[in-house]
PDB file of C-alpha atoms in Angstrom:
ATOM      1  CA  UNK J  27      -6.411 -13.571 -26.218  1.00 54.00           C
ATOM      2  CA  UNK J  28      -3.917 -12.511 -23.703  1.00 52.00           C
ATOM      3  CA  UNK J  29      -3.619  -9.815 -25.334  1.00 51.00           C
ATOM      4  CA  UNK J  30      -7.323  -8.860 -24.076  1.00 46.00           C
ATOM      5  CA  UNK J  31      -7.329 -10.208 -20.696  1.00 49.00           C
ATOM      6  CA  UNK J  32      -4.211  -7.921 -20.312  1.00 45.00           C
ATOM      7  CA  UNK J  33      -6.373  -5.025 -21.755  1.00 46.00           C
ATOM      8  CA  UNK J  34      -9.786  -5.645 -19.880  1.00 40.00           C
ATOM      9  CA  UNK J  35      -7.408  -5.602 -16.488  1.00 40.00           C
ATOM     10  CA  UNK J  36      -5.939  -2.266 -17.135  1.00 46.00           C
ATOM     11  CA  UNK J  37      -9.287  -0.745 -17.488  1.00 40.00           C
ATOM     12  CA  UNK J  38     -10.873  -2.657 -14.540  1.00 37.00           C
ATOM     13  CA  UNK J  39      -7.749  -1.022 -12.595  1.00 35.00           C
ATOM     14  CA  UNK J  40      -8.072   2.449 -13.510  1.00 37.00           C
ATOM     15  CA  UNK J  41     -11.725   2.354 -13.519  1.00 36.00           C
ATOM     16  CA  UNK J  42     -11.244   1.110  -9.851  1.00 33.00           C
ATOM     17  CA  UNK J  43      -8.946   3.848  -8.755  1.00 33.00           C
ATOM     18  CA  UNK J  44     -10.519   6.203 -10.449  1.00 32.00           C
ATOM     19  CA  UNK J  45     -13.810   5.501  -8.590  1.00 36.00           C
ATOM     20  CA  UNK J  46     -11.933   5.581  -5.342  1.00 33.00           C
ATOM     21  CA  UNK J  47     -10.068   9.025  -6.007  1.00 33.00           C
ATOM     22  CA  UNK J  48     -13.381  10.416  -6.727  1.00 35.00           C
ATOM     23  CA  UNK J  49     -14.806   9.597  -2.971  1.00 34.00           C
ATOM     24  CA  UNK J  50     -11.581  11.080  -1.837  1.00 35.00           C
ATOM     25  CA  UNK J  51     -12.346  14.075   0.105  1.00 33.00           C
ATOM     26  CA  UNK J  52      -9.810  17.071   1.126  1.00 32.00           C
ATOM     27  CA  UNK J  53     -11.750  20.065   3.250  1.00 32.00           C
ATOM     28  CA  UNK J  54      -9.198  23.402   3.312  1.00 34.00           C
ATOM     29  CA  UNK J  55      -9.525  23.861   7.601  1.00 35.00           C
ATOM     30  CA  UNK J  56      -7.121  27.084   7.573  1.00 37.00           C
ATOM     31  CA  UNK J  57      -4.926  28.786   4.864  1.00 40.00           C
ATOM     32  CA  UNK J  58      -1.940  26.656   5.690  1.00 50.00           C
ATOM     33  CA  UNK J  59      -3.937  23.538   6.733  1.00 59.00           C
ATOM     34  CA  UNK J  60      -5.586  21.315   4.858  1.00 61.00           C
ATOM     35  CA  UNK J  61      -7.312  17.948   5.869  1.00 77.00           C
ATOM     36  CA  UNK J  62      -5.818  14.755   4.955  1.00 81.00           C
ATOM     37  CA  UNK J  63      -8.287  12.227   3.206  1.00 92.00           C
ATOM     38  CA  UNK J  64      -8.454   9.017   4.653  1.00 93.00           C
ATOM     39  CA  UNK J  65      -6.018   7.231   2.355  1.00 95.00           C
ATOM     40  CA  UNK J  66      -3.140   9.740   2.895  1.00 95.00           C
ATOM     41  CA  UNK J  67      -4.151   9.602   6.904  1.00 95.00           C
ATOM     42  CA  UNK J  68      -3.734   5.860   6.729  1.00 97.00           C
ATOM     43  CA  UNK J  69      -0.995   6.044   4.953  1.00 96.00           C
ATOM     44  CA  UNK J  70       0.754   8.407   7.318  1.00 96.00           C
ATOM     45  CA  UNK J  71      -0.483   6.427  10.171  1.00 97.00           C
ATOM     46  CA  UNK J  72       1.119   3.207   9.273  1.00 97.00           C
ATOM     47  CA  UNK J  73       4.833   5.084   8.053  1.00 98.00           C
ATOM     48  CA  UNK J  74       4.743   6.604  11.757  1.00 97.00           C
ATOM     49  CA  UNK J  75       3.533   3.352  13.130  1.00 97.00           C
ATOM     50  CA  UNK J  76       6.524   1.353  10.982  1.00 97.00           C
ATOM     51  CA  UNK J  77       9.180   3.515  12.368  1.00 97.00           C
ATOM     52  CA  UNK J  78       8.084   3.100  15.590  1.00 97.00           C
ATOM     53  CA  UNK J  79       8.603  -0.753  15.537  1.00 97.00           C
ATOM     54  CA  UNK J  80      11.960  -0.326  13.541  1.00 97.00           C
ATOM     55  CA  UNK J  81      12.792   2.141  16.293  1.00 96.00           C
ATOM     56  CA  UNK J  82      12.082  -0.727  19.149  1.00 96.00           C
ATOM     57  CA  UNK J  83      14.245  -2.858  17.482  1.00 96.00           C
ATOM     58  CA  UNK J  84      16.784  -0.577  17.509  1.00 96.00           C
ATOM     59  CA  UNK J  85      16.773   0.170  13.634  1.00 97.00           C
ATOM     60  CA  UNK J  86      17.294   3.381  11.421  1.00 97.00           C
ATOM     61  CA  UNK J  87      13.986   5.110  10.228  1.00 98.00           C
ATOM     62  CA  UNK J  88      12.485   4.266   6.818  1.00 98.00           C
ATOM     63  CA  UNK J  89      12.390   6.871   4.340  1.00 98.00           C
ATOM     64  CA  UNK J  90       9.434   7.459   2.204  1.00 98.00           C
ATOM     65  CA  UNK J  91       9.590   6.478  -0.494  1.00 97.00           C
ATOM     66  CA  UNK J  92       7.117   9.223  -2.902  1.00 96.00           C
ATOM     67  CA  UNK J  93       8.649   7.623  -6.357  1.00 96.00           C
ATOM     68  CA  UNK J  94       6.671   3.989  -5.245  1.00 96.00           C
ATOM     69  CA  UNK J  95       3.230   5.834  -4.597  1.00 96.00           C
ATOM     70  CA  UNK J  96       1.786   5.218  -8.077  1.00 97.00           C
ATOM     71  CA  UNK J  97       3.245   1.361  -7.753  1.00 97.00           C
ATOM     72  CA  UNK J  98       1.674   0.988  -4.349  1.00 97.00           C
ATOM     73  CA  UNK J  99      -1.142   2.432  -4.541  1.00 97.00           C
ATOM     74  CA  UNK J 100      -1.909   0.751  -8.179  1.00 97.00           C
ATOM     75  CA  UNK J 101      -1.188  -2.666  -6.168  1.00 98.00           C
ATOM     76  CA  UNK J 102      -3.675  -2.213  -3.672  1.00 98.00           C
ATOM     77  CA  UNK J 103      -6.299  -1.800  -6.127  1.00 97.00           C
ATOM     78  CA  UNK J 104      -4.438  -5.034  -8.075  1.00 98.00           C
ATOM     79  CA  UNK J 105      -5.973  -6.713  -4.576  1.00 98.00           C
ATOM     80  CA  UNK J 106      -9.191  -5.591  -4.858  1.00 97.00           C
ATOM     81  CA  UNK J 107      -9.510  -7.925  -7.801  1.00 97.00           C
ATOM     82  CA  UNK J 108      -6.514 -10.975  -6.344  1.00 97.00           C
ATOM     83  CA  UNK J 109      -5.752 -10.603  -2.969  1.00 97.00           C
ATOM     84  CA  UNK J 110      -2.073 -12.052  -3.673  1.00 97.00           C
ATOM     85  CA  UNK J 111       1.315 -10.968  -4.317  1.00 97.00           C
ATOM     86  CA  UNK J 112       0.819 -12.484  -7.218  1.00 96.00           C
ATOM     87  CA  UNK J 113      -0.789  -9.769  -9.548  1.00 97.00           C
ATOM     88  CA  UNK J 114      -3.991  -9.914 -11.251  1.00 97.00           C
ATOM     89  CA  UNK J 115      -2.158 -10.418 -14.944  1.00 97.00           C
ATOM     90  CA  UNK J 116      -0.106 -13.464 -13.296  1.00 97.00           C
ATOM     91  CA  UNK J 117       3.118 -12.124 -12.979  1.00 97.00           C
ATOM     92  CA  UNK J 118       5.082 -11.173  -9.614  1.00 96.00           C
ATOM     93  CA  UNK J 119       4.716  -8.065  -7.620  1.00 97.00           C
ATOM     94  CA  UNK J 120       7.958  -6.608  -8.048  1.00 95.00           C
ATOM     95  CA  UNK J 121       7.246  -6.112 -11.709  1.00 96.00           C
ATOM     96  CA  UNK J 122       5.198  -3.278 -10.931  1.00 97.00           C
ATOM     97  CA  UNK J 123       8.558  -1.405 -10.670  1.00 96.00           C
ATOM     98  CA  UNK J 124      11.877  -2.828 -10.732  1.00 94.00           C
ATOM     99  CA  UNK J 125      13.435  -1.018  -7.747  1.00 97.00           C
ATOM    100  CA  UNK J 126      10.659  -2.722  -4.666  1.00 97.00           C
ATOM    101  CA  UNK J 127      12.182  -5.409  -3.230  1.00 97.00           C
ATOM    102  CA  UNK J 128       9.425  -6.429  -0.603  1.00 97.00           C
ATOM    103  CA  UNK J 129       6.097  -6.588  -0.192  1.00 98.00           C
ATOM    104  CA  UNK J 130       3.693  -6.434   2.731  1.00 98.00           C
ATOM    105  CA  UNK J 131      -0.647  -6.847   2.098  1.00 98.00           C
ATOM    106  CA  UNK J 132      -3.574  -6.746   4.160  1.00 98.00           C
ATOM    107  CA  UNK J 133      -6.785  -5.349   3.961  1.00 98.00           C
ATOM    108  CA  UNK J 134      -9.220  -4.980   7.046  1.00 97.00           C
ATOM    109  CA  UNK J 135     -12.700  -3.232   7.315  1.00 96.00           C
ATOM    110  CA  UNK J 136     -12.437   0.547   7.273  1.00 95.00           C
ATOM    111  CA  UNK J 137     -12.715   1.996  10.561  1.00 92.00           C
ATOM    112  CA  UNK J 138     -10.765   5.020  12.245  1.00 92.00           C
ATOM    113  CA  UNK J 139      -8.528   2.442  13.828  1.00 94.00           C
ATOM    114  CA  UNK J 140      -7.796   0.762   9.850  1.00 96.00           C
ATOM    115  CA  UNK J 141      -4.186   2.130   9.975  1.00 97.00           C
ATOM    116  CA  UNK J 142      -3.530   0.001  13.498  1.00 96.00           C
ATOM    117  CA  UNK J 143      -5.664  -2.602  12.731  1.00 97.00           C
ATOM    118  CA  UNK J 144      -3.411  -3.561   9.564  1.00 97.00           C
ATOM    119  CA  UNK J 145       0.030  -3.099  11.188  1.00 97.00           C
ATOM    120  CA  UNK J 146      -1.320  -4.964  14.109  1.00 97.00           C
ATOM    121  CA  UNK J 147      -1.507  -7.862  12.054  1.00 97.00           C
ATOM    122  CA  UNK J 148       1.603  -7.317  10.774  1.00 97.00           C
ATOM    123  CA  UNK J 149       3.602  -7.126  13.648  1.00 96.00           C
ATOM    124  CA  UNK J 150       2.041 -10.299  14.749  1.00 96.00           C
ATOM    125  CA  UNK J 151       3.144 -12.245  11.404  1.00 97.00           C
ATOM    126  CA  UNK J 152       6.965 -13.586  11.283  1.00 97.00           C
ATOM    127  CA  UNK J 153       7.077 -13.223   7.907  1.00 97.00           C
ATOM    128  CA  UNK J 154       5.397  -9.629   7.560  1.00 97.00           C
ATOM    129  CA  UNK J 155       7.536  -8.485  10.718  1.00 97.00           C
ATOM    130  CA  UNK J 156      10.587  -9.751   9.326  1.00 98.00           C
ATOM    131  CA  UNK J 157      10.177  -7.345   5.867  1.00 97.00           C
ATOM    132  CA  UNK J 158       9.460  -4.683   8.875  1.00 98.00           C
ATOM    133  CA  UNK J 159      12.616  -5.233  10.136  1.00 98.00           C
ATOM    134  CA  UNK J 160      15.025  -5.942   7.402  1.00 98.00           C
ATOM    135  CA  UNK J 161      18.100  -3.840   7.775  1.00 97.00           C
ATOM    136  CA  UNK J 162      18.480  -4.366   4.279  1.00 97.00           C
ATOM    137  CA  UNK J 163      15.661  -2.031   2.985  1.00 98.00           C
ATOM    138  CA  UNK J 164      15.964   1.903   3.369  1.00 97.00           C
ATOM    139  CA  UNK J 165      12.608   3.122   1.820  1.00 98.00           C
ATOM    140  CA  UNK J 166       8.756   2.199   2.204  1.00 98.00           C
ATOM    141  CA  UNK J 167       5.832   3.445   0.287  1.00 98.00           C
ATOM    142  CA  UNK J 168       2.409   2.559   1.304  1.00 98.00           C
ATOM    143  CA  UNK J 169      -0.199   2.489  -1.170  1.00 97.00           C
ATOM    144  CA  UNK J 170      -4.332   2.493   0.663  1.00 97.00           C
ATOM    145  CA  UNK J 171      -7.231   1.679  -2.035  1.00 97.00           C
ATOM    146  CA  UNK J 172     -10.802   1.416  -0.141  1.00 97.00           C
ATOM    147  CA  UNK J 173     -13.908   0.016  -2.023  1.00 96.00           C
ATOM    148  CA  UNK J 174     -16.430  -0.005   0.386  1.00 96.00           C
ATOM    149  CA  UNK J 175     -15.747  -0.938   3.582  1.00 95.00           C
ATOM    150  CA  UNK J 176     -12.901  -2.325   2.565  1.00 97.00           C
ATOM    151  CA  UNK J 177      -9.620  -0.758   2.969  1.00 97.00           C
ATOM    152  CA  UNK J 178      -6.789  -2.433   0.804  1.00 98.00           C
ATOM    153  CA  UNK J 179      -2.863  -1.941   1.782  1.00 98.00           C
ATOM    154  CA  UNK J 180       0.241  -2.647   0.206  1.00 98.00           C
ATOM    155  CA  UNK J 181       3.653  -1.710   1.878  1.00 98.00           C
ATOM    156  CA  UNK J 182       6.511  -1.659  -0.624  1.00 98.00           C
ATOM    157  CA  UNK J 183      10.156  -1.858   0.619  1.00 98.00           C
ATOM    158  CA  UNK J 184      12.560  -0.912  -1.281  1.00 97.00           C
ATOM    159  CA  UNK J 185      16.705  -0.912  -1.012  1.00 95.00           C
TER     160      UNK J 185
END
């Protein structure tokens, strides 16, 4: 029986990101240029915005982190479905790849401000500040799932 809940959730997942790559849009705007869609403008958005803050505090840039996109993003769309760190098949959110050591969430209506909406909140939460700020981590990935007007975010730190 586990066996099944653990099969039904995979396909819920994919069928949930798959849905939400599909309303994706990139528009070419010159030969070298070429729109961001909103998830990769969020995400964007809230690595500039992170650095920014570190930078305040007097700390050393993140680096993104492109080998936790396909963990990050697959845990936003985990909170579609449980809005926890907890994921949806029970077990902890670092098991979605061994090498994350923290984890920030949020989710907040989609709006052009979504990016600033969610680190405002963030900033303004000890906890989620202090993962911000932890000398300790070197790398961030973000990963942005909307369903919607719903724009799920995870922020993965890792080490």
């Amino acid at each position: 029986m586990r066996n099944l809940k653990r099969i039904v959730y995979e396909v819920v997942v994919s069928c949930l990101i798959l849905a939400a790559s599909w309303h994706a849009s990139v528009v070419p705007v010159m030969a070298e240029e070429v729109e961001l869609t909103r998830e990769e403008a969020i995400r964007e958005s809230l690595y500039e915005q992170t650095n920014a803050i570190r930078s305040l505090y007097g700390l050393e840039a993140l680096a993104y982190n492109k080998d936790f996109d396909e963990a990050s993003d697959l845990r936003a769309a985990e909170l579609s479905v449980l809005f926890s760190h907890t994921r949806p098949d029970g077990t902890n959110y670092w098991t979605v790849n061994e090498e994350i050591y923290g984890e920030n969430v949020s989710w907040v209506t989609l709006t052009d401000d979504a990016a600033t909406k969610t680190m405002v909140g963030w900033a303004n939460s000890p906890t989620h500040l202090s993962n911000m700020l932890n000398p300790g981590f070197t790398s961030v990935s973000f990963g942005v799932f909307i369903m919607g007007d719903i724009v799920y975010v995870t922020m993965e730190f890792g080490m």
